[in-house]
Amino acid sequence: MSSTKKPLPFYVTFTAGAIAGVTEILTFYPLDVVKTRMQLERGKSSTGLLGSFQTIIREEGFGRLYRGLVPPLLLEAPKRATKLHVAANDFWGKTFKKLSGETEMTRQLSIITGCSAGATESFVVVPFELVKIKLQDKSLASTYNGPIDVVRQIVRKDGILGLYAGMEATFWRHLWWNGGYFGSIFQVKSMLPKAETPQGELLNNFASGSVGGFVGTVINTPYVVKSRIQGAEKSPGVIPKYNWTYPALVTIFREEGPAALYKGFVPKVLRLAPGGGVLLLVVEFTLGVFRKALGPPYI
């Protein structure tokens, strides 16, 4: 982004993030359902990616691949706006450049900015992620009738704070994913030849976003424990087996082996690698449309 361009208004960032996020979700959501099912499975996985798809469709119907879609759709606008606004464009980027004395973004600052944006984002997403996990879990299919019913039952049993179960695990997952994502985007863009056309710029955005999505997924997939924590049903007087992130990671490693920490990696990377490219491509395209519509000083 040129230093002579005036930063776009927040409503533009909000809208671009929402459009990009909804586009990515509608395209790749079934992979998220399969990923969650694989992460919730204890012991050695009995089916792979294709087997999981076949089992869900055969036993529960095709529509089950979109079970729990409403919460992430409702979440996308505030989530993407938070990430894009506080990460690349405004708060954290400006803050860290000022603290470091840098005038331009560097790879190190991109990583720190991404981590900070992810940590900020985690506070927004937890209740939505919790509801989504509950709806995606096959063992809870008969327990909840829909998103509103999930919220109602959780609040009745555990109070408002019950909607923030898994907050700590979500914090770590988003911190590391965003750090890897934004850091990789900066690195890849610096290695690619400068685009001479708008189409070339979109291609560079897709390539760098895809690499960023892959790197972020490799880094944060061991936080499979988030799905375990949020998928668990609490019983009075019983201490949950999976409670805090790092002790839970040790438990999974000890009981199920190191491979268990990467359960759901294939569907997750198939979603988030190209999904990261789609996000960046759609965001940049949409922001470009707004810049042209608004004219100077935004162009």
CSV table of C-alpha atoms in Angstrom, one decimal, residues 3 35 41 44 46 49 52 70 107 132 152 182 190 220 239 246 258 268 282 288:
chain,number,residue,atom,x,y,z
A,3,SER,CA,2.3,5.7,1.8
A,35,LYS,CA,-11.6,-31.4,10.6
A,41,GLU,CA,-12.0,-38.6,17.8
A,44,LYS,CA,-6.2,-43.7,16.3
A,46,SER,CA,-10.5,-44.9,11.9
A,49,LEU,CA,-10.5,-37.4,4.9
A,52,SER,CA,-15.0,-39.1,7.0
A,70,VAL,CA,-24.7,-20.0,11.2
A,107,ARG,CA,9.0,-9.4,8.5
A,132,LYS,CA,-20.0,-24.2,16.2
A,152,ARG,CA,-29.5,-21.0,26.0
A,182,PHE,CA,1.0,-12.4,8.3
A,190,SER,CA,9.0,-9.7,-0.9
A,220,ASN,CA,-1.3,-24.1,15.1
A,239,ILE,CA,-12.8,-32.0,36.6
A,246,TYR,CA,-0.4,-27.1,27.4
A,258,PRO,CA,2.5,-37.2,18.6
A,268,LYS,CA,-7.6,-28.0,7.8
A,282,VAL,CA,-11.1,-11.0,-2.2
A,288,GLY,CA,-9.5,-1.8,-4.7
